[in-house]
């Protein structure tokens, strides 16, 4: 049985980590851009509706965010080879660099805190992160986003 305080603690620690990272000027894109680029990298080529489902937003919001990423040169829009009405998105080399740089800077900022944990805690954290990602991926693949 899951304890509600465990969920609250996870949300709290994740929120603190994100707030710490977003205070760093070099990570100004962490809010929406970096997670969006992560979804596109993992799922490319990805349609607007699939992006919305994986990112957890409505299709209109997904369209706006993808257009913003395209304007910055971080994603490229292509037409599906099988259906001319369908547009797919993928990272450009600039988008790959943006994502890699943001992840590296985030790791640089969080590493000192993680280095203070014993190896057994780090191993447990790795297992939990992997398991939680698997569960979230499974949920994302079955959820339908409603506008």
Coordinates of C-alpha atoms in Angstrom, one line a residue, residues 54-129:
X54 CA 3.6 11.9 -23.6
X55 CA 4.2 15.5 -22.4
X56 CA 0.8 15.6 -20.6
X57 CA -0.8 18.6 -22.3
X58 CA -3.6 19.4 -24.7
X59 CA -3.1 19.3 -28.5
X60 CA -3.4 23.1 -28.8
X61 CA -0.7 23.5 -26.1
X62 CA 1.5 20.9 -27.8
X63 CA 1.1 22.7 -31.1
X64 CA 2.2 26.0 -29.5
X65 CA 5.2 24.4 -27.8
X66 CA 6.3 22.5 -30.8
X67 CA 6.1 25.7 -32.9
X68 CA 8.2 27.5 -30.3
X69 CA 10.8 24.8 -30.4
X70 CA 10.8 24.9 -34.2
X71 CA 11.3 28.7 -34.2
X72 CA 14.3 28.2 -32.0
X73 CA 15.7 25.7 -34.5
X74 CA 15.6 22.8 -31.9
X75 CA 13.1 20.7 -33.8
X76 CA 12.3 20.0 -37.4
X77 CA 8.8 19.3 -38.8
X78 CA 8.5 16.8 -41.6
X79 CA 5.6 15.2 -43.4
X80 CA 4.8 11.6 -42.8
X81 CA 5.9 9.3 -45.6
X82 CA 2.7 7.3 -45.3
X83 CA 0.1 10.0 -44.7
X84 CA 0.7 13.5 -46.2
X85 CA -1.7 15.0 -43.6
X86 CA 0.5 14.0 -40.7
X87 CA 3.4 16.1 -39.4
X88 CA 6.2 14.6 -37.4
X89 CA 8.7 16.3 -35.2
X90 CA 12.3 15.3 -34.4
X91 CA 15.3 17.1 -32.8
X92 CA 17.7 19.0 -34.9
X93 CA 21.4 18.9 -34.0
X94 CA 20.9 22.2 -32.2
X95 CA 18.0 20.6 -30.2
X96 CA 20.3 17.7 -29.3
X97 CA 22.9 20.1 -28.1
X98 CA 20.4 22.1 -26.1
X99 CA 19.1 19.0 -24.4
X100 CA 22.6 17.6 -23.7
X101 CA 23.9 20.9 -22.3
X102 CA 20.8 21.3 -20.1
X103 CA 21.1 17.8 -18.7
X104 CA 24.9 18.2 -18.1
X105 CA 24.4 21.5 -16.3
X106 CA 21.6 20.0 -14.2
X107 CA 23.8 17.0 -13.3
X108 CA 26.6 19.4 -12.4
X109 CA 24.4 21.3 -10.0
X110 CA 22.8 18.2 -8.4
X111 CA 25.9 16.0 -8.2
X112 CA 27.3 17.6 -5.0
X113 CA 24.1 16.7 -3.1
X114 CA 24.1 13.2 -4.5
X115 CA 27.8 12.7 -3.6
X116 CA 26.8 13.1 0.1
X117 CA 24.7 10.0 0.0
X118 CA 26.1 6.5 0.7
X119 CA 26.5 4.2 -2.2
X120 CA 23.7 1.9 -0.9
X121 CA 21.3 4.9 -1.1
X122 CA 22.5 5.8 -4.6
X123 CA 21.9 2.2 -5.7
X124 CA 18.4 2.2 -4.2
X125 CA 17.7 5.6 -5.9
X126 CA 18.8 4.2 -9.3
X127 CA 16.5 1.2 -8.9
X128 CA 13.5 3.4 -7.8
X129 CA 14.1 5.9 -10.7

